[in-house]
Short mmCIF file of C-alpha atoms in Angstrom, two decimals:
data_model
loop_
_atom_site.label_atom_id
_atom_site.label_comp_id
_atom_site.label_asym_id
_atom_site.label_seq_id
_atom_site.Cartn_x
_atom_site.Cartn_y
_atom_site.Cartn_z
CA MET A 195 -18.17 35.92 19.99
CA ALA A 196 -15.71 37.00 17.30
CA SER A 197 -12.83 36.12 19.60
CA SER A 198 -14.33 32.70 20.28
CA SER A 199 -14.76 32.03 16.56
CA TYR A 200 -11.18 33.06 15.91
CA THR A 201 -9.97 30.73 18.63
CA SER A 202 -12.04 27.89 17.20
CA LEU A 203 -10.58 28.57 13.78
CA LEU A 204 -7.05 28.43 15.18
CA VAL A 205 -7.81 25.12 16.88
CA LEU A 206 -9.28 23.77 13.63
CA VAL A 207 -6.21 24.86 11.65
CA ALA A 208 -3.94 23.26 14.24
CA LEU A 209 -5.88 20.00 14.05
CA VAL A 210 -5.80 19.94 10.26
CA THR A 211 -2.06 20.72 10.30
CA ALA A 212 -1.43 17.92 12.80
CA ALA A 213 -3.50 15.49 10.74
CA SER A 214 -1.64 16.34 7.53
CA ALA A 215 1.67 15.73 9.30
CA GLN A 216 0.73 12.17 10.27
CA LEU A 217 2.52 9.43 8.42
CA SER A 218 0.60 6.28 7.53
CA PRO A 219 1.73 2.73 6.65
CA THR A 220 -0.96 2.66 3.94
CA PHE A 221 -0.02 5.99 2.35
CA TYR A 222 0.67 4.39 -1.06
CA GLY A 223 -2.05 1.74 -0.78
CA THR A 224 -4.02 3.28 -3.64
CA SER A 225 -1.56 5.60 -5.38
CA CYS A 226 1.26 3.03 -5.78
CA PRO A 227 0.32 -0.38 -4.39
CA ARG A 228 3.45 -2.07 -5.78
CA ALA A 229 5.87 0.40 -4.19
CA LEU A 230 6.84 -1.66 -1.14
CA ALA A 231 7.31 -4.87 -3.12
CA THR A 232 9.49 -3.02 -5.62
CA ILE A 233 11.69 -1.59 -2.87
CA LYS A 234 12.01 -4.98 -1.19
CA SER A 235 13.06 -6.78 -4.37
CA GLY A 236 15.64 -4.08 -5.13
CA VAL A 237 17.13 -4.30 -1.66
CA MET A 238 17.16 -8.11 -1.65
CA ALA A 239 19.01 -8.17 -4.96
CA ALA A 240 21.57 -5.61 -3.76
CA VAL A 241 22.21 -7.35 -0.42
CA THR A 242 22.43 -10.78 -2.05
CA SER A 243 25.08 -9.38 -4.38
CA ASP A 244 26.93 -7.52 -1.61
CA PRO A 245 25.97 -8.34 2.02
CA ARG A 246 27.73 -5.19 3.20
CA MET A 247 25.17 -3.13 1.26
CA GLY A 248 22.56 -3.85 3.93
CA ALA A 249 24.59 -1.98 6.53
CA SER A 250 25.32 0.79 4.02
CA LEU A 251 21.63 1.41 3.30
CA LEU A 252 20.81 1.37 7.01
CA ARG A 253 23.59 3.89 7.68
CA LEU A 254 22.40 6.06 4.78
CA HIS A 255 18.96 6.32 6.40
CA PHE A 256 20.49 7.18 9.79
CA HIS A 257 22.72 9.88 8.27
CA ASP A 258 19.69 11.29 6.46
CA CYS A 259 17.39 11.49 9.48
CA PHE A 260 19.99 13.09 11.77
CA VAL A 261 20.38 16.08 9.41
CA GLN A 262 17.22 18.21 9.08
CA GLY A 263 15.01 15.14 9.43
CA CYS A 264 14.18 12.16 7.21
CA ASP A 265 13.89 14.10 3.96
CA ALA A 266 16.39 12.46 1.57
CA SER A 267 18.67 15.50 1.83
CA VAL A 268 21.65 13.13 2.09
CA LEU A 269 20.85 11.80 -1.39
CA LEU A 270 21.36 15.17 -3.08
CA SER A 271 24.68 15.26 -4.94
CA GLY A 272 27.36 17.16 -3.07
CA MET A 273 26.49 19.16 0.05
CA GLU A 274 25.86 16.71 2.93
CA GLN A 275 27.73 14.02 1.02
CA ASN A 276 30.86 16.19 1.35
CA ALA A 277 30.58 16.49 5.14
CA ILE A 278 33.39 14.93 7.20
CA PRO A 279 31.27 12.02 8.59
CA ASN A 280 30.02 11.19 5.08
CA ALA A 281 32.78 11.84 2.55
CA GLY A 282 34.34 8.66 1.26
CA SER A 283 32.26 6.38 3.48
CA LEU A 284 28.58 6.64 2.52
CA ARG A 285 27.45 3.95 0.06
CA GLY A 286 24.24 2.76 -1.52
CA PHE A 287 23.25 5.75 -3.63
CA GLY A 288 23.15 3.63 -6.78
CA VAL A 289 20.83 1.10 -5.14
CA ILE A 290 18.36 3.82 -4.15
CA ASP A 291 18.60 5.40 -7.62
CA SER A 292 17.85 2.05 -9.26
CA ILE A 293 14.81 1.44 -7.03
CA LYS A 294 13.60 4.98 -7.70
CA THR A 295 13.85 4.40 -11.47
CA GLN A 296 11.79 1.21 -11.16
CA ILE A 297 9.13 2.94 -9.08
CA GLU A 298 8.94 5.95 -11.41
CA ALA A 299 8.18 3.50 -14.22
CA ILE A 300 5.05 2.26 -12.46
CA CYS A 301 3.99 5.33 -10.41
CA LYS A 302 5.13 8.66 -11.84
CA GLN A 303 6.25 11.22 -9.21
CA THR A 304 4.34 9.53 -6.41
CA VAL A 305 6.79 7.84 -4.05
CA SER A 306 9.39 10.04 -2.34
CA CYS A 307 13.08 9.25 -2.13
CA ALA A 308 12.78 9.77 1.64
CA ASP A 309 10.22 6.96 1.90
CA ILE A 310 12.23 4.70 -0.41
CA LEU A 311 15.30 5.13 1.82
CA THR A 312 13.29 4.53 5.01
CA VAL A 313 11.74 1.32 3.68
CA ALA A 314 15.07 0.19 2.22
CA ALA A 315 16.67 0.47 5.67
CA ARG A 316 13.98 -1.82 7.12
CA ASP A 317 14.27 -4.28 4.24
CA SER A 318 18.05 -4.35 4.64
CA VAL A 319 17.73 -5.44 8.26
CA VAL A 320 15.22 -8.13 7.29
CA ALA A 321 17.42 -9.34 4.41
CA LEU A 322 20.24 -9.99 6.89
CA GLY A 323 18.07 -11.93 9.32
CA GLY A 324 16.90 -9.09 11.56
CA PRO A 325 13.42 -8.09 12.72
CA SER A 326 10.78 -6.40 10.60
CA TRP A 327 8.52 -3.49 11.49
CA THR A 328 5.74 -1.47 9.92
CA VAL A 329 7.09 1.71 8.32
CA PRO A 330 4.88 4.81 8.48
CA LEU A 331 4.93 6.52 5.05
CA GLY A 332 4.15 9.88 3.47
CA ARG A 333 7.45 11.75 3.76
CA ARG A 334 8.33 14.25 1.07
CA ASP A 335 11.75 15.18 -0.22
CA SER A 336 13.72 18.28 0.74
CA ILE A 337 14.79 20.85 -1.82
CA ASP A 338 18.03 21.57 0.04
CA ALA A 339 20.72 19.93 2.17
CA ASN A 340 22.86 21.07 5.09
CA GLU A 341 26.54 20.15 5.09
CA ASN A 342 27.23 22.17 8.25
CA GLU A 343 24.55 20.32 10.23
CA ALA A 344 25.95 17.02 9.01
CA ASN A 345 29.33 18.04 10.42
CA THR A 346 27.92 19.10 13.79
CA ASP A 347 24.99 16.75 14.47
CA LEU A 348 26.13 13.31 13.32
CA PRO A 349 27.78 11.49 16.24
CA GLY A 350 31.37 10.50 15.57
CA PHE A 351 33.44 7.37 16.09
CA ASN A 352 35.30 9.06 18.98
CA SER A 353 32.14 10.20 20.78
CA SER A 354 31.80 9.63 24.50
CA ARG A 355 28.74 8.01 26.03
CA ALA A 356 27.47 11.42 27.18
CA GLU A 357 28.04 12.93 23.72
CA LEU A 358 26.13 10.08 22.11
CA GLU A 359 23.23 10.53 24.52
CA ALA A 360 23.09 14.27 23.79
CA ALA A 361 23.25 13.78 20.02
CA PHE A 362 20.38 11.28 20.04
CA LEU A 363 18.24 13.21 22.50
CA LYS A 364 18.51 16.25 20.23
CA LYS A 365 16.92 14.29 17.40
CA GLY A 366 13.28 13.52 18.02
CA GLY A 367 13.86 12.83 21.70
CA LEU A 368 15.65 9.52 21.13
CA ASN A 369 16.43 8.36 24.66
CA THR A 370 19.36 6.38 26.04
CA VAL A 371 17.76 2.98 25.39
CA ASP A 372 17.01 4.09 21.81
CA MET A 373 20.64 5.15 21.43
CA VAL A 374 22.02 1.84 22.68
CA ALA A 375 19.55 -0.09 20.50
CA LEU A 376 20.35 1.90 17.36
CA SER A 377 24.07 1.43 18.03
CA GLY A 378 23.27 -2.26 17.63
CA ALA A 379 23.08 -1.57 13.88
CA HIS A 380 26.84 -2.14 14.15
CA THR A 381 26.08 -5.85 14.31
CA ILE A 382 26.49 -5.60 10.52
CA GLY A 383 28.84 -3.65 8.29
CA GLN A 384 32.45 -2.56 8.36
CA ALA A 385 34.51 0.47 9.35
CA GLN A 386 37.67 2.00 7.90
CA CYS A 387 41.06 1.72 9.62
CA SER A 388 41.18 5.49 10.10
CA THR A 389 38.19 5.30 12.44
CA PHE A 390 39.69 2.78 14.87
CA ARG A 391 43.47 3.21 14.44
CA ALA A 392 43.94 5.28 17.59
CA ARG A 393 41.93 2.75 19.61
CA ILE A 394 44.10 -0.23 18.65
CA TYR A 395 47.45 1.56 19.04
CA GLY A 396 47.15 2.54 22.69
CA GLY A 397 44.50 5.25 22.47
CA ASP A 398 42.08 3.13 24.51
CA THR A 399 42.72 0.74 27.37
CA ASN A 400 39.26 -0.87 27.25
CA ILE A 401 40.04 -3.19 24.33
CA ASN A 402 40.77 -6.91 24.31
CA THR A 403 44.52 -7.34 23.74
CA ALA A 404 44.28 -10.20 21.27
CA TYR A 405 41.49 -8.43 19.38
CA ALA A 406 43.57 -5.26 19.07
CA ALA A 407 46.55 -7.28 17.82
CA SER A 408 44.42 -8.97 15.15
CA LEU A 409 43.18 -5.59 13.91
CA ARG A 410 46.68 -4.16 13.68
CA ALA A 411 47.54 -6.74 10.99
CA ASN A 412 45.47 -4.81 8.42
CA CYS A 413 45.58 -1.33 9.92
CA PRO A 414 49.09 0.17 10.01
CA GLN A 415 49.87 2.74 12.70
CA THR A 416 51.09 5.32 10.19
CA VAL A 417 48.37 7.83 9.32
CA GLY A 418 47.64 7.72 5.61
CA SER A 419 48.76 4.11 5.28
CA GLY A 420 45.88 1.71 4.88
CA ASP A 421 43.32 4.30 6.01
CA GLY A 422 40.63 2.65 3.95
CA SER A 423 41.32 -0.92 5.08
CA LEU A 424 38.13 -2.42 6.44
CA ALA A 425 37.32 -4.40 9.57
CA ASN A 426 34.01 -5.96 10.59
CA LEU A 427 32.09 -4.02 13.22
CA ASP A 428 30.83 -7.35 14.58
CA THR A 429 33.75 -9.74 14.92
CA THR A 430 31.57 -12.86 15.18
CA THR A 431 28.63 -12.69 12.73
CA ALA A 432 29.48 -9.82 10.38
CA ASN A 433 26.71 -10.40 7.84
CA THR A 434 23.92 -11.43 10.19
CA PHE A 435 21.69 -8.97 12.01
CA ASP A 436 21.67 -10.32 15.57
CA ASN A 437 22.58 -9.26 19.10
CA ALA A 438 26.24 -10.41 18.96
CA TYR A 439 27.36 -6.75 18.94
CA TYR A 440 26.48 -6.52 22.63
CA THR A 441 28.23 -9.77 23.52
CA ASN A 442 31.32 -8.37 21.81
CA LEU A 443 31.13 -5.20 23.92
CA MET A 444 31.08 -7.31 27.10
CA SER A 445 34.35 -8.91 25.90
CA GLN A 446 35.86 -5.47 25.11
CA LYS A 447 35.67 -6.19 21.39
CA GLY A 448 33.87 -3.07 20.29
CA LEU A 449 35.59 -1.88 17.11
CA LEU A 450 35.03 1.84 17.57
CA HIS A 451 35.61 3.97 20.65
CA SER A 452 31.96 5.02 20.37
CA ASP A 453 30.95 1.35 20.53
CA GLN A 454 32.91 0.34 23.62
CA VAL A 455 31.82 3.40 25.65
CA LEU A 456 28.41 1.74 25.87
CA PHE A 457 29.95 -0.93 28.10
CA ASN A 458 32.64 0.71 30.17
CA ASN A 459 31.53 0.75 33.82
CA ASP A 460 28.91 3.35 32.96
CA THR A 461 25.16 3.95 32.98
CA THR A 462 24.50 1.99 29.79
CA ASP A 463 26.14 -1.24 30.96
CA ASN A 464 22.89 -2.84 32.14
CA THR A 465 21.15 -2.11 28.84
CA VAL A 466 24.02 -3.78 26.99
CA ARG A 467 23.80 -6.79 29.30
CA ASN A 468 20.05 -7.02 28.69
CA PHE A 469 20.40 -6.90 24.91
CA ALA A 470 23.29 -9.41 24.99
CA SER A 471 21.27 -11.96 26.96
CA ASN A 472 17.84 -11.28 25.46
CA PRO A 473 17.64 -11.13 21.64
CA ALA A 474 13.90 -10.38 21.78
CA ALA A 475 14.50 -7.36 24.00
CA PHE A 476 17.04 -6.01 21.51
CA SER A 477 14.76 -6.61 18.53
CA SER A 478 11.86 -4.88 20.25
CA ALA A 479 13.96 -1.88 21.31
CA PHE A 480 15.60 -1.62 17.90
CA THR A 481 12.34 -1.61 15.94
CA THR A 482 10.82 0.94 18.34
CA ALA A 483 13.85 3.19 17.96
CA MET A 484 13.91 2.84 14.16
CA ILE A 485 10.28 3.95 13.92
CA LYS A 486 11.02 6.92 16.18
CA MET A 487 14.07 7.84 14.13
CA GLY A 488 12.10 7.57 10.90
CA ASN A 489 9.63 10.08 12.31
CA ILE A 490 12.21 12.83 12.87
CA ALA A 491 10.89 16.04 11.28
CA PRO A 492 9.35 14.53 8.14
CA LYS A 493 8.17 16.88 5.42
CA THR A 494 4.52 16.17 4.64
CA GLY A 495 1.55 17.65 2.84
CA THR A 496 2.75 20.40 0.53
CA GLN A 497 6.22 20.69 2.04
CA GLY A 498 9.20 19.85 -0.16
CA GLN A 499 8.55 17.84 -3.31
CA ILE A 500 8.55 14.34 -4.76
CA ARG A 501 11.87 14.25 -6.57
CA LEU A 502 11.99 12.62 -9.99
CA SER A 503 15.65 11.82 -9.38
CA CYS A 504 16.92 11.27 -5.84
CA SER A 505 20.26 12.99 -6.51
CA ARG A 506 18.83 16.37 -7.55
CA VAL A 507 15.83 18.60 -6.99
CA ASN A 508 13.21 18.90 -9.70
CA SER A 509 13.95 21.62 -12.26
#
């Protein structure tokens, strides 16, 4: 009998733990009902001022979730921000800080930086004409960050298709379709010359000749010269969230090596074709994948904290 009671207790504890770990779209419905509207207005203002900011906020969320889960660790000053994939290229910290300040003014220490960043990523997509989705909420903020994991777990611009699949599968079981859909975030934003220089100067053969020539005009071959010069990731509709990224891949106009590997006589070709010809299929797959990514190892319940400032832990 004692053993049975103990087992029942363990089951009860497991159920309570599982319940506390569930995120909910209505998490702030009572505690901070104006939170979502405040985030949306902040994002809209930022993207209206600088359309590229939409892509930057989306990337910030991705780089957060792929390192110890969606816990706002990437927002902490230093540490992950100094990692090779992040240093000198992550943007949007000021936008998140501004939104956090506005929310703290109406709901003291209630809304996490992790949730603000997750919602801001969604609102950025919407602001640029992309699909919307319901964001589960209730994440808490980490009290640490992991620069080493950022260096090892964030997929790079030279990644192969197999490396991309492995990197995504490692994070919350994001499958190949999720990976191809999330890569579609490159329908907005820009990349630095240093990330595609090798590709346009003979490093890759799977690139449109005229496209490569046009890129060379603002990206000198000499390393260190023009490294920060920018090119649009989507050569057709750079500031509109659509499915043109996939059409570009079919014309060998993927800017990064890690873009074009998705359409290179390989297993992901058919998914690219589907997304290129069917905008609704891309939108559906993208929103599904974004929700899955936003659910990677969230801190909930009494884990972590609700930071007062997104750039530092509470004193």
